[in-house]
């Protein structure tokens, strides 16, 4: 009897080990990372609007849309690189969708200004949305059409819509500038008239 009991305990233990090694079918869905690129003038000012959104994992200020490899801030600011200051948004598509990111973009930019935004002038500050897939392009076009049909402000929507090219992260001191230098950031944003203009456009 003692021998049989030992075998029984062994078999039960082996069964439990095998069952515990089987993959669970009730696990939560995996995070689906995706990226979106928006240009709305000074990238310092684009970060806060996206950082506060549930589902946004990270924001990175940088340069894109031009022809110069590995551009510096000084080179982009001087013009001639073809790049514009932009923000790369990394997000969890199971928590927030691309359409919502587009809504936030429109209301944090001036779509009536082609080669400038607020107090910053030049193609390096042009507003643009860069798409990586045809689905994104269609979503942008639909979003733009909705803005055109519902806007209450004068002027055409001139925001550039272009295929995404290589995105170059900006220098470290530009990342999270509004958190690292809150006083300077607030002064710049106010003196640039950004919030005043956004209120005129979007209420």
XYZ file of C-alpha atoms in Angstrom:
203
model
C 0.000 0.000 0.000
C 2.831 2.368 0.824
C 4.419 1.713 -2.631
C 1.144 2.382 -4.471
C 0.642 5.578 -2.472
C 4.062 6.902 -3.485
C 3.348 6.217 -7.154
C 0.030 7.995 -6.860
C 1.596 11.099 -5.343
C 4.215 11.100 -8.130
C 1.576 10.876 -10.875
C -0.520 13.677 -9.377
C 2.550 15.909 -9.075
C 3.555 15.221 -12.664
C 0.041 16.015 -13.879
C 0.023 19.354 -12.055
C 3.400 20.318 -13.509
C 2.202 19.588 -17.043
C -1.020 21.555 -16.553
C 0.797 24.559 -15.119
C 3.137 24.601 -18.101
C 0.268 25.000 -20.584
C -0.284 28.549 -21.935
C -3.157 30.452 -20.372
C -6.031 31.466 -22.623
C -7.277 34.201 -20.295
C -4.291 36.549 -20.432
C -4.830 40.218 -21.214
C -4.234 41.317 -24.822
C -0.657 42.282 -25.602
C 0.281 45.926 -25.982
C 0.314 46.910 -29.654
C 2.942 49.584 -30.201
C 2.447 51.918 -33.158
C 3.989 55.218 -34.203
C 2.569 58.417 -35.670
C 4.399 61.565 -36.820
C 2.946 65.075 -36.608
C 4.449 68.499 -37.316
C 2.738 71.491 -35.771
C 5.417 74.096 -35.380
C 7.776 74.081 -32.393
C 8.060 70.490 -31.210
C 8.364 71.616 -27.579
C 4.744 72.721 -27.751
C 3.429 69.548 -29.343
C 4.692 67.201 -26.644
C 2.372 68.159 -23.725
C -0.861 67.555 -25.629
C 0.132 63.967 -26.404
C 1.982 63.121 -23.195
C -1.213 63.475 -21.185
C -3.209 61.021 -23.310
C -3.977 57.578 -21.928
C -2.449 55.084 -24.334
C 0.460 57.265 -25.434
C 3.664 55.521 -24.423
C 6.275 58.085 -25.460
C 6.815 61.245 -27.479
C 10.040 62.164 -29.249
C 10.858 65.559 -30.718
C 12.783 65.457 -33.975
C 13.131 66.325 -37.632
C 11.641 64.759 -40.743
C 10.420 65.438 -44.270
C 13.732 66.683 -45.651
C 16.827 65.522 -47.496
C 19.675 66.108 -45.017
C 20.945 63.042 -43.149
C 21.349 63.369 -39.398
C 20.433 67.059 -39.276
C 21.210 69.215 -36.260
C 18.922 71.774 -34.693
C 21.077 74.593 -36.033
C 20.909 73.211 -39.583
C 17.143 72.726 -39.510
C 16.563 76.148 -37.944
C 18.644 77.810 -40.652
C 16.409 76.313 -43.354
C 17.570 74.484 -46.442
C 17.442 70.931 -45.064
C 13.839 70.401 -46.129
C 13.067 69.084 -42.651
C 10.357 70.335 -40.364
C 10.251 70.101 -36.588
C 8.034 67.144 -35.775
C 6.858 64.851 -33.018
C 6.948 61.062 -33.132
C 4.211 59.582 -30.971
C 4.535 55.995 -29.790
C 1.185 54.659 -28.644
C -0.710 51.538 -27.651
C -3.300 50.995 -30.367
C -5.373 48.820 -28.023
C -5.943 51.882 -25.804
C -6.058 54.812 -28.230
C -6.678 54.918 -31.957
C -5.084 56.913 -34.750
C -8.257 58.929 -35.338
C -8.064 60.305 -31.791
C -4.424 61.288 -32.299
C -5.497 63.189 -35.415
C -8.185 65.080 -33.509
C -5.600 66.166 -30.954
C -3.239 67.216 -33.731
C -5.685 69.513 -35.510
C -6.599 71.315 -32.306
C -2.981 71.957 -31.436
C -1.914 73.434 -34.764
C -2.920 76.192 -37.164
C -3.914 74.416 -40.398
C -4.309 77.720 -42.262
C -0.580 78.551 -42.191
C 1.503 76.764 -44.829
C 5.112 77.673 -44.075
C 4.909 78.816 -40.487
C 3.179 78.191 -37.196
C 2.309 80.983 -34.805
C 5.445 83.153 -34.301
C 7.823 80.724 -36.041
C 8.293 81.211 -39.768
C 9.900 79.081 -42.452
C 9.347 75.654 -43.986
C 11.105 74.116 -40.998
C 7.955 74.946 -39.015
C 5.394 73.913 -41.633
C 2.423 71.884 -40.393
C 2.353 68.330 -41.690
C 1.029 64.858 -41.022
C 3.199 61.969 -42.166
C 1.577 58.609 -42.878
C 3.189 55.155 -42.925
C 0.306 53.095 -44.326
C -2.544 53.573 -46.750
C -4.962 53.166 -43.855
C -3.347 56.130 -42.111
C -3.516 58.205 -45.285
C -7.216 57.478 -45.643
C -7.803 58.360 -41.993
C -5.970 61.665 -42.444
C -7.967 62.561 -45.556
C -11.226 61.728 -43.794
C -10.213 63.768 -40.761
C -9.204 66.715 -42.930
C -12.513 66.566 -44.803
C -14.368 66.641 -41.501
C -12.414 69.701 -40.359
C -13.129 71.467 -43.652
C -16.865 70.828 -43.330
C -17.176 71.830 -39.660
C -14.611 74.614 -39.143
C -15.870 78.046 -38.142
C -12.702 79.984 -38.999
C -11.764 81.454 -42.401
C -8.937 80.158 -44.550
C -8.180 76.924 -46.359
C -6.715 73.842 -44.702
C -3.147 73.804 -46.043
C -1.551 71.223 -43.744
C 0.842 68.993 -45.689
C -0.028 65.285 -45.950
C 2.990 63.242 -46.983
C 4.465 59.730 -46.775
C 6.664 59.275 -43.742
C 10.406 59.410 -44.316
C 13.223 58.826 -41.859
C 12.618 60.494 -38.528
C 15.665 61.933 -36.766
C 15.334 62.439 -32.988
C 16.355 65.906 -31.873
C 19.141 66.583 -29.400
C 18.565 65.444 -25.804
C 18.034 68.955 -24.454
C 14.963 69.315 -26.684
C 13.263 66.209 -25.307
C 10.625 66.992 -22.642
C 11.733 70.622 -22.750
C 8.493 71.801 -21.151
C 9.291 69.664 -18.103
C 13.015 70.403 -17.915
C 12.636 74.168 -18.401
C 9.069 75.045 -17.389
C 9.600 78.797 -16.934
C 11.372 79.299 -20.264
C 8.852 77.069 -21.994
C 5.848 78.958 -20.642
C 7.405 82.295 -21.565
C 8.112 81.127 -25.114
C 4.659 79.646 -25.573
C 2.935 82.773 -24.290
C 5.079 85.237 -26.213
C 4.587 83.209 -29.386
C 0.827 83.655 -29.079
C 0.194 79.968 -29.552
C -2.660 79.514 -27.093
C -4.307 82.762 -28.120
C -4.372 81.662 -31.755
C -5.552 78.143 -30.896
C -8.451 79.663 -28.960
C -9.372 81.786 -31.977
C -9.381 78.736 -34.206
C -10.906 76.046 -32.040
C -12.562 77.845 -29.148
